[in-house]
Short mmCIF file of C-alpha atoms in Angstrom, two decimals:
data_model
loop_
_atom_site.label_atom_id
_atom_site.label_comp_id
_atom_site.label_asym_id
_atom_site.label_seq_id
_atom_site.Cartn_x
_atom_site.Cartn_y
_atom_site.Cartn_z
CA UNK A 299 -26.92 56.05 -64.35
CA UNK A 300 -30.65 55.35 -64.67
CA UNK A 301 -29.97 51.90 -66.07
CA UNK A 302 -27.54 51.21 -63.24
CA UNK A 303 -30.06 52.30 -60.63
CA UNK A 304 -32.77 50.14 -62.19
CA UNK A 305 -30.48 47.13 -61.83
CA UNK A 306 -29.28 47.94 -58.31
CA UNK A 307 -32.56 48.94 -56.66
CA UNK A 308 -34.32 45.51 -56.77
CA UNK A 309 -31.45 43.53 -55.15
CA UNK A 310 -30.89 46.34 -52.64
CA UNK A 311 -34.59 46.24 -51.73
CA UNK A 312 -34.56 42.48 -51.10
CA UNK A 313 -31.29 42.66 -49.18
CA UNK A 314 -32.93 45.25 -46.93
CA UNK A 315 -35.95 42.98 -46.44
CA UNK A 316 -33.60 40.11 -45.61
CA UNK A 317 -31.67 42.22 -43.11
CA UNK A 318 -34.87 43.43 -41.41
CA UNK A 319 -36.24 39.88 -41.24
CA UNK A 320 -32.99 38.64 -39.69
CA UNK A 321 -33.08 41.49 -37.16
CA UNK A 322 -36.71 40.71 -36.32
CA UNK A 323 -36.02 36.99 -35.82
CA UNK A 324 -32.98 37.80 -33.70
CA UNK A 325 -31.44 34.34 -33.95
CA UNK A 326 -28.64 33.67 -36.40
CA UNK A 327 -29.32 29.95 -36.20
CA UNK A 328 -32.74 30.49 -37.78
CA UNK A 329 -32.00 33.37 -40.16
CA UNK A 330 -28.52 34.88 -40.46
CA UNK A 331 -28.24 38.35 -41.94
CA UNK A 332 -26.83 39.15 -45.39
CA UNK A 333 -23.60 40.50 -43.87
CA UNK A 334 -22.90 37.27 -42.02
CA UNK A 335 -23.75 35.14 -45.07
CA UNK A 336 -21.59 37.31 -47.31
CA UNK A 337 -18.65 36.98 -44.92
CA UNK A 338 -19.01 33.19 -44.87
CA UNK A 339 -19.23 33.09 -48.66
CA UNK A 340 -16.00 35.08 -48.96
CA UNK A 341 -14.31 32.83 -46.40
CA UNK A 342 -15.40 29.71 -48.29
CA UNK A 343 -14.32 31.18 -51.63
CA UNK A 344 -10.82 31.69 -50.23
CA UNK A 345 -10.39 27.92 -49.88
CA UNK A 346 -9.42 25.53 -52.66
CA UNK A 347 -12.12 23.06 -51.66
CA UNK A 348 -14.84 25.59 -52.52
CA UNK A 349 -13.76 25.80 -56.15
CA UNK A 350 -13.21 22.05 -56.36
CA UNK A 351 -16.76 21.41 -55.17
CA UNK A 352 -18.11 24.09 -57.49
CA UNK A 353 -16.28 22.68 -60.50
CA UNK A 354 -17.32 19.10 -59.75
CA UNK A 355 -20.99 20.06 -59.49
CA UNK A 356 -20.77 22.14 -62.64
CA UNK A 357 -19.24 19.22 -64.54
CA UNK A 358 -22.02 16.88 -63.44
CA UNK A 359 -24.73 19.36 -64.40
CA UNK A 360 -23.30 19.95 -67.86
CA UNK A 361 -22.79 16.22 -68.41
CA UNK A 362 -26.45 15.64 -67.55
CA UNK A 363 -27.52 18.56 -69.74
CA UNK A 364 -25.51 17.20 -72.67
CA UNK A 365 -26.77 13.62 -72.61
CA UNK A 366 -30.33 14.66 -71.82
CA UNK A 367 -30.40 17.16 -74.70
CA UNK A 368 -28.92 14.64 -77.15
CA UNK A 369 -31.32 11.89 -76.09
CA UNK A 370 -34.29 14.26 -76.16
CA UNK A 371 -33.38 15.46 -79.66
CA UNK A 372 -32.98 11.92 -80.98
CA UNK A 373 -36.26 10.76 -79.46
CA UNK A 374 -38.11 13.82 -80.79
CA UNK A 375 -37.09 13.02 -84.37
CA UNK A 376 -37.76 9.31 -83.85
CA UNK A 377 -41.27 9.80 -82.45
CA UNK A 378 -42.08 12.37 -85.14
CA UNK A 379 -41.15 10.20 -88.11
CA UNK A 380 -42.16 6.79 -86.73
CA UNK A 381 -45.77 6.28 -85.60
CA UNK A 382 -44.86 3.09 -83.75
CA UNK A 383 -42.00 4.80 -81.94
CA UNK A 384 -44.42 7.56 -80.98
CA UNK A 385 -46.90 5.04 -79.52
CA UNK A 386 -44.19 3.23 -77.56
CA UNK A 387 -41.85 6.03 -76.44
CA UNK A 388 -44.05 9.10 -75.96
CA UNK A 389 -45.99 7.68 -72.96
CA UNK A 390 -42.70 6.72 -71.26
CA UNK A 391 -41.26 10.22 -71.76
CA UNK A 392 -44.44 11.75 -70.33
CA UNK A 393 -44.16 9.48 -67.29
CA UNK A 394 -40.58 10.68 -66.76
CA UNK A 395 -41.78 14.28 -67.00
CA UNK A 396 -44.56 13.70 -64.46
CA UNK A 397 -42.54 11.72 -61.89
CA UNK A 398 -41.15 13.73 -58.94
CA UNK A 399 -37.39 14.14 -59.01
CA UNK A 400 -37.03 12.72 -55.49
CA UNK A 401 -38.57 9.43 -56.60
CA UNK A 402 -36.10 9.16 -59.47
CA UNK A 403 -33.17 9.93 -57.17
CA UNK A 404 -34.13 7.12 -54.80
CA UNK A 405 -34.74 4.68 -57.66
CA UNK A 406 -31.54 5.51 -59.54
CA UNK A 407 -29.63 5.13 -56.26
CA UNK A 408 -30.39 1.40 -56.46
CA UNK A 409 -28.99 1.01 -59.98
CA UNK A 410 -25.98 3.28 -60.52
CA UNK A 411 -22.92 4.34 -58.47
CA UNK A 412 -23.47 7.26 -56.13
CA UNK A 413 -21.08 9.55 -58.00
CA UNK A 414 -23.11 9.07 -61.21
CA UNK A 415 -26.52 9.84 -59.69
CA UNK A 416 -26.43 13.67 -60.05
CA UNK A 417 -25.68 13.73 -63.79
CA UNK A 418 -28.02 10.80 -64.44
CA UNK A 419 -30.87 12.62 -62.68
CA UNK A 420 -30.05 15.94 -64.40
CA UNK A 421 -30.20 14.23 -67.79
CA UNK A 422 -33.53 12.58 -66.97
CA UNK A 423 -35.01 15.97 -66.15
CA UNK A 424 -33.60 17.53 -69.33
CA UNK A 425 -34.72 14.80 -71.73
CA UNK A 426 -38.52 15.34 -71.63
CA UNK A 427 -38.17 19.13 -71.81
CA UNK A 428 -36.03 19.04 -74.96
CA UNK A 429 -38.18 16.27 -76.42
CA UNK A 430 -41.37 18.28 -75.84
CA UNK A 431 -39.92 21.49 -77.30
CA UNK A 432 -38.59 19.82 -80.45
CA UNK A 433 -41.71 17.69 -80.89
CA UNK A 434 -43.81 20.84 -80.87
CA UNK A 435 -41.45 22.43 -83.40
CA UNK A 436 -41.56 19.42 -85.70
CA UNK A 437 -45.37 19.27 -85.55
CA UNK A 438 -45.62 22.97 -86.46
CA UNK A 439 -43.14 22.78 -89.34
CA UNK A 440 -44.53 24.32 -92.54
CA UNK A 441 -45.32 21.51 -94.95
CA UNK A 442 -44.93 23.83 -97.93
CA UNK A 443 -41.24 24.22 -97.14
CA UNK A 444 -40.80 20.46 -97.24
CA UNK A 445 -42.67 20.26 -100.54
CA UNK A 446 -40.40 22.97 -101.92
CA UNK A 447 -37.33 21.06 -100.75
CA UNK A 448 -38.60 17.92 -102.48
CA UNK A 449 -39.42 19.88 -105.65
CA UNK A 450 -35.85 21.19 -105.82
CA UNK A 451 -34.53 17.73 -104.96
CA UNK A 452 -32.69 18.77 -101.83
CA UNK A 453 -30.50 16.10 -100.28
CA UNK A 454 -31.34 14.97 -96.76
CA UNK A 455 -28.44 17.00 -95.44
CA UNK A 456 -29.59 20.19 -97.19
CA UNK A 457 -33.18 19.60 -96.08
CA UNK A 458 -31.99 19.27 -92.50
CA UNK A 459 -29.71 22.30 -92.73
CA UNK A 460 -31.97 24.66 -94.70
CA UNK A 461 -35.47 23.63 -93.55
CA UNK A 462 -35.42 21.80 -90.22
CA UNK A 463 -32.64 23.58 -88.35
CA UNK A 464 -33.87 27.19 -88.91
CA UNK A 465 -37.42 26.19 -87.96
CA UNK A 466 -36.41 24.19 -84.88
CA UNK A 467 -33.75 26.54 -83.52
CA UNK A 468 -36.16 28.76 -81.49
CA UNK A 469 -37.87 25.69 -80.00
CA UNK A 470 -34.55 24.08 -79.12
CA UNK A 471 -33.19 27.30 -77.60
CA UNK A 472 -36.25 27.80 -75.39
CA UNK A 473 -36.28 24.17 -74.34
CA UNK A 474 -32.56 24.16 -73.55
CA UNK A 475 -32.81 27.27 -71.36
CA UNK A 476 -35.67 25.73 -69.40
CA UNK A 477 -33.84 22.41 -69.21
CA UNK A 478 -30.68 24.04 -67.87
CA UNK A 479 -32.51 25.37 -64.82
CA UNK A 480 -34.03 21.95 -64.18
CA UNK A 481 -30.67 20.22 -64.64
CA UNK A 482 -29.02 22.55 -62.15
CA UNK A 483 -31.71 22.18 -59.47
CA UNK A 484 -32.20 18.44 -59.88
CA UNK A 485 -28.44 17.78 -60.00
CA UNK A 486 -27.80 19.64 -56.73
CA UNK A 487 -30.85 17.97 -55.15
CA UNK A 488 -29.39 14.58 -56.07
CA UNK A 489 -26.08 15.61 -54.51
CA UNK A 490 -27.85 16.55 -51.28
CA UNK A 491 -29.72 13.23 -51.03
CA UNK A 492 -26.85 11.05 -52.30
CA UNK A 493 -23.77 13.16 -51.50
CA UNK A 494 -20.64 12.36 -53.57
CA UNK A 495 -17.13 13.21 -52.38
CA UNK A 496 -16.83 16.66 -53.99
CA UNK A 497 -20.09 18.52 -54.56
CA UNK A 498 -22.04 21.60 -53.56
CA UNK A 499 -24.90 19.35 -52.45
CA UNK A 500 -22.57 17.48 -50.10
CA UNK A 501 -21.53 20.75 -48.44
CA UNK A 502 -25.18 21.78 -48.09
CA UNK A 503 -25.92 18.46 -46.40
CA UNK A 504 -22.96 18.90 -44.04
CA UNK A 505 -24.05 22.45 -43.19
CA UNK A 506 -27.57 21.25 -42.42
CA UNK A 507 -26.39 18.41 -40.19
CA UNK A 508 -23.99 20.74 -38.36
CA UNK A 509 -26.66 23.45 -37.96
CA UNK A 510 -24.33 25.88 -39.75
CA UNK A 511 -27.09 28.08 -41.13
CA UNK A 512 -24.76 30.79 -42.43
CA UNK A 513 -22.84 28.20 -44.46
CA UNK A 514 -26.11 26.77 -45.75
CA UNK A 515 -27.16 30.21 -46.96
CA UNK A 516 -23.70 30.89 -48.38
CA UNK A 517 -23.66 27.72 -50.47
CA UNK A 518 -27.21 28.43 -51.64
CA UNK A 519 -26.19 31.95 -52.63
CA UNK A 520 -23.24 30.53 -54.58
CA UNK A 521 -25.59 28.15 -56.41
CA UNK A 522 -28.02 30.91 -57.34
CA UNK A 523 -25.28 33.29 -58.50
CA UNK A 524 -23.55 30.65 -60.61
CA UNK A 525 -26.83 29.44 -62.09
CA UNK A 526 -27.89 32.95 -63.11
CA UNK A 527 -24.47 33.73 -64.58
CA UNK A 528 -24.33 30.51 -66.61
CA UNK A 529 -27.91 30.90 -67.78
CA UNK A 530 -27.06 34.39 -69.02
CA UNK A 531 -24.01 33.07 -70.88
CA UNK A 532 -26.05 30.25 -72.39
CA UNK A 533 -28.75 32.70 -73.48
CA UNK A 534 -26.17 34.94 -75.15
CA UNK A 535 -24.55 31.98 -76.88
CA UNK A 536 -27.88 30.79 -78.25
CA UNK A 537 -28.77 34.31 -79.43
CA UNK A 538 -25.44 34.64 -81.23
CA UNK A 539 -25.92 31.25 -82.83
CA UNK A 540 -29.35 32.35 -84.03
CA UNK A 541 -27.83 35.35 -85.80
CA UNK A 542 -25.20 33.30 -87.64
#
């Protein structure tokens, strides 16, 4: 019961603050209350289009997460083992990390189809995070373990499996969790600016243009809830993989 109360009290507190703020503002157009937003969310969830938009956005985010993580991993190993690759590629990756996501969205809009922009942007945001996490892990790898692997004449596969993977797993897990949040936010932001046919970002844009504030809050609440749930599942999956 104590554990349940500890989990319920914080959201109940902020819901109360939200309700009081909505009552103080007194205009649903500016700040609808939690009851109104919850009712709109339930009404939207009862339609097939809601789940279609949710699934389409989720697919784009995971596609971006996948290609960004793979590219970041490959570039981390390349820049670690090749000094020339490090000189050429590392500055470009740092530029990607420092550039605002809105700038990339507008630039990518000129080069790729609109439906591909969200997952392309999500991957671009993921790549430098995974690259940075794995680069730090590779730089901190214990050289004595590599000497031991060479002394026992480990094959490249066994060196990768027994030395690199255990040492890099915590770095990769932390980087992937951070990257997932960035992929989710940047992917939805790209959908809002360049709305595809079926997407959460497209519905947010429509709600904003139609001054449907309750719908805007409802879609935002759906994004936050889904993001937190998926991040929890990803965290559990990575923890289970660490124990294997």
